[in-house]
Coordinates of C-alpha atoms in Angstrom, one line a residue:
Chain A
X1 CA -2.0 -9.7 22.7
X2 CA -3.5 -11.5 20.1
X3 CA -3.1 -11.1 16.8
X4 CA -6.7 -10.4 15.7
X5 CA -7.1 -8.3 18.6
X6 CA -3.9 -5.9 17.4
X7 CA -5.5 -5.4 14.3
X8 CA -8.8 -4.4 15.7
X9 CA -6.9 -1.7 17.5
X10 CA -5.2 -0.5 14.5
X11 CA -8.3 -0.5 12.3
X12 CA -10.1 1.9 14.5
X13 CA -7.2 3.9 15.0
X14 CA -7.2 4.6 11.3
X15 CA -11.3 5.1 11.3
X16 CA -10.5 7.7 14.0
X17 CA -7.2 9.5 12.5
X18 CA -8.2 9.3 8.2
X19 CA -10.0 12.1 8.2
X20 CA -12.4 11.8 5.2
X21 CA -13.5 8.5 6.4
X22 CA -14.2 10.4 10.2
X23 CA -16.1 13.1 8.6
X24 CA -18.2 11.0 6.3
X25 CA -19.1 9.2 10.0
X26 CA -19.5 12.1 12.1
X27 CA -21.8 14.2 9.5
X28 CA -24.5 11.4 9.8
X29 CA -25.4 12.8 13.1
X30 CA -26.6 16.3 12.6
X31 CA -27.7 15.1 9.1
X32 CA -29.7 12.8 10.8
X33 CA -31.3 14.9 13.6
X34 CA -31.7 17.7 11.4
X35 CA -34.2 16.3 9.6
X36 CA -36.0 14.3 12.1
X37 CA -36.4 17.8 13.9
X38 CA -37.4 19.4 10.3
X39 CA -39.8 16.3 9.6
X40 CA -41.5 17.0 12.8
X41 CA -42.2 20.7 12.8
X42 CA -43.4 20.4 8.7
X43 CA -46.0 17.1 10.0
X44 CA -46.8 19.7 12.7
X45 CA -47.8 22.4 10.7
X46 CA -49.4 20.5 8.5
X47 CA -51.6 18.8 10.6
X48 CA -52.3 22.2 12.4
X49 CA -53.3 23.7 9.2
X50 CA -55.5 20.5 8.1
X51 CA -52.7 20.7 5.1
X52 CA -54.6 17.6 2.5
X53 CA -50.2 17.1 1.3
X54 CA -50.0 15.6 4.6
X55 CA -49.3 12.3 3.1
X56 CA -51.6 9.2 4.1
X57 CA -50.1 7.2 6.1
X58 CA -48.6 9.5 8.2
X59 CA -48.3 8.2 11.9
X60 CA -46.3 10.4 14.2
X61 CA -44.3 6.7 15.1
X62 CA -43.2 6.4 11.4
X63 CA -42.0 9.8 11.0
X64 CA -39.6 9.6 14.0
X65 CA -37.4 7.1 11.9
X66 CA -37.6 9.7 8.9
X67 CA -34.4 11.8 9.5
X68 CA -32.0 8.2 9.6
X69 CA -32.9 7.6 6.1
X70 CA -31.3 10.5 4.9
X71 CA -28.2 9.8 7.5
X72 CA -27.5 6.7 6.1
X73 CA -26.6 8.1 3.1
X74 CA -23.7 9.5 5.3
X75 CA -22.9 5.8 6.6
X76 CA -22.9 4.4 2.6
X77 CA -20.1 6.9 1.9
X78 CA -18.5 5.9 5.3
X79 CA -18.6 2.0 4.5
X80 CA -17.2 2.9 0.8
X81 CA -14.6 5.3 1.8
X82 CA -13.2 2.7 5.4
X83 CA -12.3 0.6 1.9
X84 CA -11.5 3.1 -0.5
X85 CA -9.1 5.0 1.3
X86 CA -7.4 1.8 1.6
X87 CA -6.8 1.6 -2.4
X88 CA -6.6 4.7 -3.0
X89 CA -3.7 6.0 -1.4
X90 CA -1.8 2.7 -1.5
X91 CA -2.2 2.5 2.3
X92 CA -3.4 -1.0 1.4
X93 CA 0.4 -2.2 1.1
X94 CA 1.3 -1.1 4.1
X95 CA -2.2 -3.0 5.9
X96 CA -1.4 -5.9 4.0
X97 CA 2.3 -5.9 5.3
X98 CA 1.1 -5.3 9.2
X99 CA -1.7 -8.2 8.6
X100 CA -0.6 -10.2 6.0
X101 CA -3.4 -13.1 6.6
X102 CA -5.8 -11.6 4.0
X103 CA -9.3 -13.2 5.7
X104 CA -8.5 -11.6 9.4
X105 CA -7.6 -8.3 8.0
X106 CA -10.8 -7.8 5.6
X107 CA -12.9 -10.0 9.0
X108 CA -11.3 -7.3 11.3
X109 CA -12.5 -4.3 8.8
X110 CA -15.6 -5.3 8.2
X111 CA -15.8 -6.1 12.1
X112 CA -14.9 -2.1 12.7
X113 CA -16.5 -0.6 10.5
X114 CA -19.8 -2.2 11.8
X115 CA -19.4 -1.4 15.1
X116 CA -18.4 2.0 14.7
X117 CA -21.6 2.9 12.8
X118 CA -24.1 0.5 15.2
X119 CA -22.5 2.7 18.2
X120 CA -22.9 6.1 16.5
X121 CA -26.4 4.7 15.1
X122 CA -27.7 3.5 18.4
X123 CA -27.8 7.2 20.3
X124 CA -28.5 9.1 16.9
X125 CA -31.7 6.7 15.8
X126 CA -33.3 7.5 19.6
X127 CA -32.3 11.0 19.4
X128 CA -33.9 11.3 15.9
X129 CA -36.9 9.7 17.3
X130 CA -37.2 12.3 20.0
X131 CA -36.6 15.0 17.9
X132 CA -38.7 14.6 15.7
X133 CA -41.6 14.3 18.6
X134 CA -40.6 17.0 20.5
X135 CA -41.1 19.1 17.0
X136 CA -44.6 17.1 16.4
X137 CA -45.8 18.7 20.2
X138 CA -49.3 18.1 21.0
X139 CA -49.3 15.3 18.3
X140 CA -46.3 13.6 19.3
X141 CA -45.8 9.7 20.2
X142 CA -44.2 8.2 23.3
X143 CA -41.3 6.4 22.2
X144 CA -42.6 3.1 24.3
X145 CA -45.4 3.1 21.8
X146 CA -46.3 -0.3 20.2
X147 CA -44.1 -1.6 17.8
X148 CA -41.8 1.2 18.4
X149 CA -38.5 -0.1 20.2
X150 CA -38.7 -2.9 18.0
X151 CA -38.5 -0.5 14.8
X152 CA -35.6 1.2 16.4
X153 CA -33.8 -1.5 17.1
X154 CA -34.5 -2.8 13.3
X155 CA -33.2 0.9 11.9
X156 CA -29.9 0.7 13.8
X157 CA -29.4 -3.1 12.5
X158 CA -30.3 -1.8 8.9
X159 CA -28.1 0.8 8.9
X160 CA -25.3 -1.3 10.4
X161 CA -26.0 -3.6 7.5
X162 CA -26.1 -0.6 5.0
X163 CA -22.8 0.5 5.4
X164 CA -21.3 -3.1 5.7
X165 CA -23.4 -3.7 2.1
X166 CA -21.4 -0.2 1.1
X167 CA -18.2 -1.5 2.4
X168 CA -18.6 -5.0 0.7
X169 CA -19.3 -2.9 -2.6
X170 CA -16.2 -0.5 -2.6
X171 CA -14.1 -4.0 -1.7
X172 CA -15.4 -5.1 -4.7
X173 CA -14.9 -2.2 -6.7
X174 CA -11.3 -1.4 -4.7
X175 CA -12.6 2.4 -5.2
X176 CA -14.9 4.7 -4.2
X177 CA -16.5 6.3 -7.2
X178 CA -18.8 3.7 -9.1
X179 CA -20.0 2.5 -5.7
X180 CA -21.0 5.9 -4.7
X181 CA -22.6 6.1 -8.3
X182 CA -24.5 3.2 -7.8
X183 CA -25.5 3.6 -4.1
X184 CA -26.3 7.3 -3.9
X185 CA -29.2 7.1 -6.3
X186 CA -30.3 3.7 -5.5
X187 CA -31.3 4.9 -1.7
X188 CA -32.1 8.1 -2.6
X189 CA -34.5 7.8 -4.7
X190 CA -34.4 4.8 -7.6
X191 CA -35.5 1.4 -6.1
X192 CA -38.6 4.1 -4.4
X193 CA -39.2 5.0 -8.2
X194 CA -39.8 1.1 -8.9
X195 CA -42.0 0.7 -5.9
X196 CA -44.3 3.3 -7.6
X197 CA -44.4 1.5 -10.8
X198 CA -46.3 -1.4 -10.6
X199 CA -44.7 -3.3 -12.8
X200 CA -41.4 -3.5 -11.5
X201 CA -42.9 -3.1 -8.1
X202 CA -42.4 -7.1 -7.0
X203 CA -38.5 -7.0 -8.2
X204 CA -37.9 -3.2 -5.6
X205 CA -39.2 -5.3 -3.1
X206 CA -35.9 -7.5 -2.8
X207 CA -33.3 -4.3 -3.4
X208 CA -31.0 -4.3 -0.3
X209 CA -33.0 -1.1 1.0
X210 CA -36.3 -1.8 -0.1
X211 CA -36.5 -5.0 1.8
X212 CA -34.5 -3.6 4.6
X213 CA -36.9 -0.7 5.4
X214 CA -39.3 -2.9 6.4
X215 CA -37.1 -3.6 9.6
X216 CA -37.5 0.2 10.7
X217 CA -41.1 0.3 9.8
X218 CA -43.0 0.2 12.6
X219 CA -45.8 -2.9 13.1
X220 CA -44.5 -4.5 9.9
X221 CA -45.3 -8.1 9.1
X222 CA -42.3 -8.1 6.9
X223 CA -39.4 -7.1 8.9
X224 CA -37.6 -10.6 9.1
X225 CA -38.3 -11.1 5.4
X226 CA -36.6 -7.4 5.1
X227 CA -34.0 -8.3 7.1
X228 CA -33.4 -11.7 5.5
X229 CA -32.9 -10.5 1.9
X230 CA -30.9 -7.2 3.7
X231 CA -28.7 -9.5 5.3
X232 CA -28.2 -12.2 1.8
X233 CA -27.5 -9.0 0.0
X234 CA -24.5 -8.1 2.3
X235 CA -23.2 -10.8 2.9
X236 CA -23.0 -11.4 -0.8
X237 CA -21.2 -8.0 -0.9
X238 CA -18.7 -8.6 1.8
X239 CA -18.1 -12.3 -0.3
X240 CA -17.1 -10.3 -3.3
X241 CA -15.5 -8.0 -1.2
X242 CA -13.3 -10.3 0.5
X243 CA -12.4 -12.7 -2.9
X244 CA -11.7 -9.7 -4.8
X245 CA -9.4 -8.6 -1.5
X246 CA -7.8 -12.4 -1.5
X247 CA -6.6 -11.8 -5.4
X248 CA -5.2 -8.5 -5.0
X249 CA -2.3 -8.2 -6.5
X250 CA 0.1 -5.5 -6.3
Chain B
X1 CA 17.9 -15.5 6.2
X2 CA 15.6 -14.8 3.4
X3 CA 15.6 -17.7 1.0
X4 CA 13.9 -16.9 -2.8
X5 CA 13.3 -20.0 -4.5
X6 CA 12.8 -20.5 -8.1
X7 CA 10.7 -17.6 -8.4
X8 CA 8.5 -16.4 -11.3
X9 CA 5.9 -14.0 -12.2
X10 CA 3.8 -13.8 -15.6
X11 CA 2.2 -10.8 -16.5
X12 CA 0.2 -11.5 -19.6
X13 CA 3.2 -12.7 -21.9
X14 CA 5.7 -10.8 -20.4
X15 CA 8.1 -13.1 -17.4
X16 CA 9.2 -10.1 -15.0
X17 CA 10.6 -12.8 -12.7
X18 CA 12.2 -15.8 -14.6
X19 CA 13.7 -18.6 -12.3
X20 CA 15.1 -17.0 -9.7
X21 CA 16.6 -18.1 -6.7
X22 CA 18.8 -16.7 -4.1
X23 CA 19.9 -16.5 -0.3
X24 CA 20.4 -13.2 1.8
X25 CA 22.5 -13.7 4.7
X26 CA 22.3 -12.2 7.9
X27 CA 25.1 -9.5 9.1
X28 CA 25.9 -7.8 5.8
X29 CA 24.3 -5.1 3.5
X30 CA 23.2 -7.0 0.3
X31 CA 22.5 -5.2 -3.1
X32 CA 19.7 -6.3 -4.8
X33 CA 20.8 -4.5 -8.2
X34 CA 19.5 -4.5 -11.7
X35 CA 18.2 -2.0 -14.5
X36 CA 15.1 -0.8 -14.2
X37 CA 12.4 -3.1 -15.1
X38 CA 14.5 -6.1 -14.1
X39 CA 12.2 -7.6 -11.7
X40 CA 13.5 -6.3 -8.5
X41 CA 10.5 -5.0 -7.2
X42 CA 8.0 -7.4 -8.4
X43 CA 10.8 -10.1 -6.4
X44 CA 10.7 -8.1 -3.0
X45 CA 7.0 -7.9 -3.4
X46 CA 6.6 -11.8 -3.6
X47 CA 8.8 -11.9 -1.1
X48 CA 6.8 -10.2 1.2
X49 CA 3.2 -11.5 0.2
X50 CA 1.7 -8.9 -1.5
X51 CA 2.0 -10.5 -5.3
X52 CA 1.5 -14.1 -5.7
X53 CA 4.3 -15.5 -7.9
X54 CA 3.5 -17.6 -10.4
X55 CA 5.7 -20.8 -9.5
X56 CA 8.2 -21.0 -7.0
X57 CA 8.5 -19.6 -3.3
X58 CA 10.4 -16.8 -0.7
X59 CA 10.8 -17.7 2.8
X60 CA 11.8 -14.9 5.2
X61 CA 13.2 -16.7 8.7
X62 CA 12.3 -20.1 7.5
X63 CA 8.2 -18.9 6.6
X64 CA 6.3 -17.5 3.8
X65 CA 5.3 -13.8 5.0
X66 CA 1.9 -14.6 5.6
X67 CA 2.6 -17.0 8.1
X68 CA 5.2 -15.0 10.1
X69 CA 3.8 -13.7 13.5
X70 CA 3.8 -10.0 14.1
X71 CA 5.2 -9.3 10.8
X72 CA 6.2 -6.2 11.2
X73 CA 8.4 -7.3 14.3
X74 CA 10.4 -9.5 12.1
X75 CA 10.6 -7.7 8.9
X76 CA 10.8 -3.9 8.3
X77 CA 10.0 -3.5 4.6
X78 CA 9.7 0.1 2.2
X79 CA 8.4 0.0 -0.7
X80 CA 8.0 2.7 -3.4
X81 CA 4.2 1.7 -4.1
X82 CA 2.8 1.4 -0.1
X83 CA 2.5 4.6 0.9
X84 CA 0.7 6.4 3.9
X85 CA -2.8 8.1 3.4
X86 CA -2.6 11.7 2.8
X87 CA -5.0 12.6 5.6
X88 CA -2.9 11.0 8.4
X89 CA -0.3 12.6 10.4
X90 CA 2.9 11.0 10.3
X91 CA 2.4 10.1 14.2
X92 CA -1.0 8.6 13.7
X93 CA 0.4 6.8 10.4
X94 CA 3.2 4.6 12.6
X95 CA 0.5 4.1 15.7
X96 CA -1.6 2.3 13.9
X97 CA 1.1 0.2 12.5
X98 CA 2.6 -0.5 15.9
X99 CA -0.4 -0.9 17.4
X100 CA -1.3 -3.7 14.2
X101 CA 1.5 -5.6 15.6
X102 CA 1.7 -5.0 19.3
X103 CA 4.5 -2.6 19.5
X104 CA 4.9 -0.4 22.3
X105 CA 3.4 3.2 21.4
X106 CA 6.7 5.0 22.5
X107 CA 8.2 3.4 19.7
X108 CA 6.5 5.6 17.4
X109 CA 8.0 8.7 18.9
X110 CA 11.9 7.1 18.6
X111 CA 11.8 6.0 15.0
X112 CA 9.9 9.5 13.8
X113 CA 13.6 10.7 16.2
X114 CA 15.9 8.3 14.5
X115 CA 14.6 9.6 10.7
X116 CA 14.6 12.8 11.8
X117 CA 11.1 13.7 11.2
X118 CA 10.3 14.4 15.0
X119 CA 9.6 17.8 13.9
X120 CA 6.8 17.0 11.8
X121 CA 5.0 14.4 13.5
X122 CA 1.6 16.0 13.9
X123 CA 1.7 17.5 10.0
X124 CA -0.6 15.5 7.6
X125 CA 1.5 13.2 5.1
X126 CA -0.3 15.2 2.0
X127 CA 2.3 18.3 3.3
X128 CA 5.2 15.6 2.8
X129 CA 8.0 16.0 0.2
X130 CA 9.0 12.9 -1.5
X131 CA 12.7 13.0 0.6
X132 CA 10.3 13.5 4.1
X133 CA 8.2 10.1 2.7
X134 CA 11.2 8.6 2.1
X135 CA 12.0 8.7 5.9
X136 CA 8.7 8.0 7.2
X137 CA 9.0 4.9 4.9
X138 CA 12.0 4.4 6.5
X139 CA 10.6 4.7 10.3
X140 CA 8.0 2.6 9.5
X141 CA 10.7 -0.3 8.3
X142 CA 12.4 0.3 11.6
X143 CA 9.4 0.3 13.9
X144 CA 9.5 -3.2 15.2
X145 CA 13.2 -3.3 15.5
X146 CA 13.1 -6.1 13.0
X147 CA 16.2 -8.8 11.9
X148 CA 15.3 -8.7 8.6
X149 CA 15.2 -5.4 6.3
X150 CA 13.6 -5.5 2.3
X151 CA 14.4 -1.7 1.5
X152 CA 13.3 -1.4 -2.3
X153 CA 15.2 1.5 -3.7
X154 CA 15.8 3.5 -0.1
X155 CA 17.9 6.4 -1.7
X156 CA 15.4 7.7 -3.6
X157 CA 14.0 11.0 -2.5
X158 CA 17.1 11.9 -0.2
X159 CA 19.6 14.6 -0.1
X160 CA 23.3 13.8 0.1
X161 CA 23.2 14.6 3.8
X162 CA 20.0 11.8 3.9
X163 CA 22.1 9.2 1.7
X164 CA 25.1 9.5 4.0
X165 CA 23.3 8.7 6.6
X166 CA 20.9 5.8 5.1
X167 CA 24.5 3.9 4.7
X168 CA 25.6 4.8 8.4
X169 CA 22.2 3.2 9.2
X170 CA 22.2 0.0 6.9
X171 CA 26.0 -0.8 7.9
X172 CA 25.2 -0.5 11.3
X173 CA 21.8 -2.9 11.0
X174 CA 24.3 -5.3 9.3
X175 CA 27.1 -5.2 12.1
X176 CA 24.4 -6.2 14.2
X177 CA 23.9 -9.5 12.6
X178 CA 20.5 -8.2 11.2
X179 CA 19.5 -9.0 7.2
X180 CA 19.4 -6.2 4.9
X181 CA 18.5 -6.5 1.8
X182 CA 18.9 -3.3 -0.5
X183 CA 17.3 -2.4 -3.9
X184 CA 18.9 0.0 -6.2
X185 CA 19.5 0.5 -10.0
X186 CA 23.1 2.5 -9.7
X187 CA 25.8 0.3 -9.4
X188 CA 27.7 3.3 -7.8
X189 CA 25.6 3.6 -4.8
X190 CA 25.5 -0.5 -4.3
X191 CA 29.2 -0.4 -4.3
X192 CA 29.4 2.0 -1.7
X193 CA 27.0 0.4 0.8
X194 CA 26.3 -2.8 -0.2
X195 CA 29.1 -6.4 0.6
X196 CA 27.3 -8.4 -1.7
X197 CA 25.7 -8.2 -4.8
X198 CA 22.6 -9.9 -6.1
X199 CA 22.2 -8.6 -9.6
X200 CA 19.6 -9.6 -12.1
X201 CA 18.3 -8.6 -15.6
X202 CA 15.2 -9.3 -17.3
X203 CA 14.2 -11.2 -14.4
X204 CA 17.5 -13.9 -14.1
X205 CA 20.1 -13.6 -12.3
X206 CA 23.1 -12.4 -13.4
X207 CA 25.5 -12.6 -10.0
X208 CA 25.7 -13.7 -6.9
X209 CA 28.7 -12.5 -5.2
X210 CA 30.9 -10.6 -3.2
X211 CA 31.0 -6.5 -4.1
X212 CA 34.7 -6.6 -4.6
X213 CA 34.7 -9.6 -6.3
X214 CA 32.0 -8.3 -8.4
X215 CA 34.0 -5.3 -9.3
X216 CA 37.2 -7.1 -9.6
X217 CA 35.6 -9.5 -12.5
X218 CA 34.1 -7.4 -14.5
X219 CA 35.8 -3.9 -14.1
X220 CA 37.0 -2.7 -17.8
X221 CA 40.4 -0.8 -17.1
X222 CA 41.9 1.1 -20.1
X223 CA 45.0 2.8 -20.4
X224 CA 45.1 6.4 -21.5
X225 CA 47.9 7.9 -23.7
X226 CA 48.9 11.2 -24.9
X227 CA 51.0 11.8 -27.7
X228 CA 51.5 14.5 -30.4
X229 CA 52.2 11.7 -32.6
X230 CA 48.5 9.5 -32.0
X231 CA 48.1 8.6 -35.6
X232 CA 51.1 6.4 -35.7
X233 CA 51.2 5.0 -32.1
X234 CA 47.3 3.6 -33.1
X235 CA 48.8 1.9 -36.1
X236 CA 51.4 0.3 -34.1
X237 CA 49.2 -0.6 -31.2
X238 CA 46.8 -2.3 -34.3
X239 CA 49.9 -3.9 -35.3
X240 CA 50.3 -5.9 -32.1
X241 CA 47.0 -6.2 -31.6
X242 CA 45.6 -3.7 -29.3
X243 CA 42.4 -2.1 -29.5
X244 CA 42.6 1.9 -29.5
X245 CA 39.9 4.5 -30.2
X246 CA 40.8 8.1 -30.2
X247 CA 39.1 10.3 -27.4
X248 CA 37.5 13.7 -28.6
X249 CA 40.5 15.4 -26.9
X250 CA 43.2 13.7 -28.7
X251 CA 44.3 11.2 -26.3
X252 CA 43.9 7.3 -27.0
X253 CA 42.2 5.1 -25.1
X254 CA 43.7 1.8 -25.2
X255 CA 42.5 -1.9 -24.3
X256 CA 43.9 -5.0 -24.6
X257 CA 47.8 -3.9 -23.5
X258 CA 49.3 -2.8 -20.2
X259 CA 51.0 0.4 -19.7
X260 CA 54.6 -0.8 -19.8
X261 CA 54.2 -2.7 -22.7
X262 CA 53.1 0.5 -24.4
X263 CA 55.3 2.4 -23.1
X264 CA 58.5 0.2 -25.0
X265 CA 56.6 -0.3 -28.0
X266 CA 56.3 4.2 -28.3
X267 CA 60.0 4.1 -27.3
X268 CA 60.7 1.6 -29.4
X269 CA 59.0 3.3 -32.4
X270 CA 60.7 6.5 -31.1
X271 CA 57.4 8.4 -30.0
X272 CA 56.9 10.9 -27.3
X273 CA 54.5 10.2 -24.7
X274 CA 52.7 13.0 -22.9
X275 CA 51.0 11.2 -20.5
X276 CA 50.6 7.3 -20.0
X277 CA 48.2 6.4 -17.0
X278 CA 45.9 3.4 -16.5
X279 CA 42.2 4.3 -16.2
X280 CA 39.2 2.0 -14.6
X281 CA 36.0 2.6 -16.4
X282 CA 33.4 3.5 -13.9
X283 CA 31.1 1.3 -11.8
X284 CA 28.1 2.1 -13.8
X285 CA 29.6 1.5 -17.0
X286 CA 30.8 -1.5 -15.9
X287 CA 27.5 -2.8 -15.1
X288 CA 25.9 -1.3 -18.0
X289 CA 28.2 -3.4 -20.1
X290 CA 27.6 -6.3 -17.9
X291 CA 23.9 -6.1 -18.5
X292 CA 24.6 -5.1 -22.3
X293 CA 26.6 -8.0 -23.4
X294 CA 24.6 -10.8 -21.0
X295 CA 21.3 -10.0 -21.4
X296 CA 20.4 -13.6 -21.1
X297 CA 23.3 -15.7 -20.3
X298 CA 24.2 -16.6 -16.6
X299 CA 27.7 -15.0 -15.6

């Protein structure tokens, strides 16, 4: 067996057997559905109650790619900790001695941790979709609406991308707290807070979630833009990542 | 064959490793010895590609580490500072190193045998004691039935029973034509294990040699005698030249003169000796008195 291929096999064995990093994957699935099935039923009784907090530009579409953005915060800590865990424990040592050629072992983890999250993203992104539908009833969408498969497909591409921009980060950081401190916040709520100040509105626009959101909004003119500056910003990441991997010393 | 090559490492202004160069042979134990701080670890860490020294090169098998194929097939290594994750089980820890480098997964379940961990294979490495991390260390060194062993300071962690065996295990590597290369700062243990010594201070090598060549150079004997009469066998031994210090029980340790010659010099003189018997200071002072008086000169 090849080389490259070995250490494929060993990197998702330890994905599947360090238990932090597992957890941190698994919980962005009920996290995830929870609140598509929660957004649903509070849309629902809103609209059924003519509630004015119903915000404007609700569309039952939109709504149905609500829940992920709260999962993904699940997949940041996942991409940091597939890293982390490495420096942390020391564990590193021991990669670096089974795959000594720096490049394929940080190529190999990056490679893993991406398709890990794009396979658990794929069903939970649909799912969440449904969900949150089937908890909208009488004013729920079809998932074959227009605009809709191809906002889908963008979410699970930007939350692959998320947790490879994470993973990039911790490499960077060779630990799990300031990246965590950083990327927390920054999705949860401050590059929205720019967006809402005019000012600074322009700059929020190019933030790695900012312009990736436009990729699950659905019937956006934007979405390759969003996916472009997405994509420069992890890649950028995973660069860092990787030279700050190459000078490791220790 | 591992072949270290004028090898340095800088750390700011401090030179851990200062020049050094060395060959370990294949089909005997050799001691890599050295106080702590002498380098030894920062050398077995260029040697295996996680440091990058500053000047200089290791080969292992004729290669740098990087460019060996399925490392881990060729070189079983344990080092103090690579350590398992504490979520893993011990099992899951060695799969995914075997499986990193091909290795059949039933290997897994003979080396956890061989360390005598089989017991614990399925408890999570947090649960470990140091001796128990030690031996997983140990199994993963062993996993890909490798020709070459780096083993920086092995004994560390063990019981006596664990020791006892760790030499059974290196001799027997060795016998077998393999390369074993063994880290340790106690002379004592070294000499009981190891057929050749590498020793280094402040980064340089001190010696290159065979252990009972090693020993036989730079062994201090003394000669211990008892006398009611110590006061004026010292002044005679200062007489002719020997050096004698008294011990806190009474007795004299002399240097410098053999037994018999003492012994006709007290009889001579017409003093009684109690006891007259030629002592070997111990390994560890010994090298402690190596490293003392050659801090910086090659021996």
């Amino acid at each position: 067996m090849s080389e490259t291929l070995a250490a494929v096999r060993a990197e998702f064995t330890k994905v599947r057997c360090v238990r932090t990093t597992y957890l941190a994957l698994l919980l962005f699935v009920p996290l995830s559905l929870l609140v598509a099935a929660l957004d649903g039923a509070s849309a629902r009784s809103a609209i059924d109650s003519h509630n004015p907090l119903l915000r404007a530009g609700f569309t039952p579409q939109q709504a149905g790619l609500d829940g992920i953005l709260y999962g993904q915060l699940a997949l940041i800590v996942f991409g940091v900790l597939v890293v982390s865990s490495e420096y942390g424990s020391g564990m590193v040592r021991v990669s670096l001695l089974a795959v000594p050629r720096r490049g394929r072992l940080f190529a190999v983890k990056s490679l893993v941790a991406a398709a890990v999250t794009a396979a658990v993203a794929i069903p939970v992104t649909v799912l969440g979709y449904l969900a949150t539908q089937a908890a909208l009833g009488p004013h729920g969408a079809s998932i074959g609406d227009a605009g809709v498969p191809l906002a889908l497909g963008g979410a699970v591409g930007y939350l692959t991308l998320m947790s490879l921009f994470a993973l990039g980060v911790a490499a960077t950081a060779r630990s799990a707290v300031l990246p965590l401190a950083v990327l927390l916040p920054m999705v949860l709520a401050g590059s929205h807070i720019l967006t809402v100040i005019g000012a600074t509105r322009q700059l929020a626009q190019y933030f790695p979630d900012q312009a990736g959101l436009q990729m699950l909004t659905v019937g956006s003119h934007r979405a390759v833009t969003g996916f472009a500056v997405l994509l420069a910003w992890t890649a950028a990441a995973l660069a860092c990542g990787f030279l700050r991997q190459w000078r490791w010393d220790g | 064959m591992i072949d270290v090559y004028d090898l340095t490492k800088r750390y700011g202004q401090n030179t851990v490793v200062d020049g050094l160069s060395f060959t370990v042979r294949p089909g005997a134990v050799t001691g890599f010895l050295g106080p702590n701080g002498a380098g030894k670890s920062t050398t077995m860490r260029m040697m295996l590609g996680l440091t990058h020294p500053d000047s200089g090169s290791a080969r292992i098998a004729g290669r740098p580490y990087h460019e060996l194929r399925h490392p881990v097939r060729q070189v079983g290594a344990l080092l103090e500072t690579a350590v398992a994750h504490r979520g893993l089980t011990a099992a899951n820890h060695l799969r995914w190193i075997a499986e990193s480098n091909g290795i059949p997964r039933g290997r897994v379940a003979q080396v956890l045998d061989l360390v005598g961990l089989s017991g614990a294979a399925r408890q999570r490495l947090g649960t470990f004691s140091l001796g128990m991390g030690q031996r997983l260390g140990l199994a993963a060194a062993l996993l890909g039935d490798p020709a070459v062993l780096v083993l920086d300071e092995p004994v560390n962690g063990l019981d006596a029973e664990g020791i006892r065996w760790l030499r059974e295990l290196l001799r027997h590597q060795a016998a077998e034509g393999r390369t074993v290369l063994v880290s340790s700062h106690l002379m004592t243990e070294m000499s009981l294990v190891a057929d050749h010594l590498i020793v280094v201070h402040r980064g340089r090598l001190l010696a290159d040699t065979s252990t009972a060549d090693f020993i036989r150079r730079h062994a201090r004997s003394y000669v211990r005698v008892r006398t009611p009469e110590a006061v004026m066998l010292a002044r005679e031994l200062d007489r002719r030249g020997a050096t004698s210090t008294m011990a806190p029980d009474g007795s004299l340790e002399v240097g410098g003169m053999p037994a018999a010659e003492i012994n006709r010099l007290a009889a001579a003189a017409g003093l009684t000796l109690d006891e007259l018997s030629t002592q070997t200071g111990s390994l560890e002072d010994t090298f402690l008195g190596l490293v003392g008086d050659r801090s910086d000169a090659r021996v």
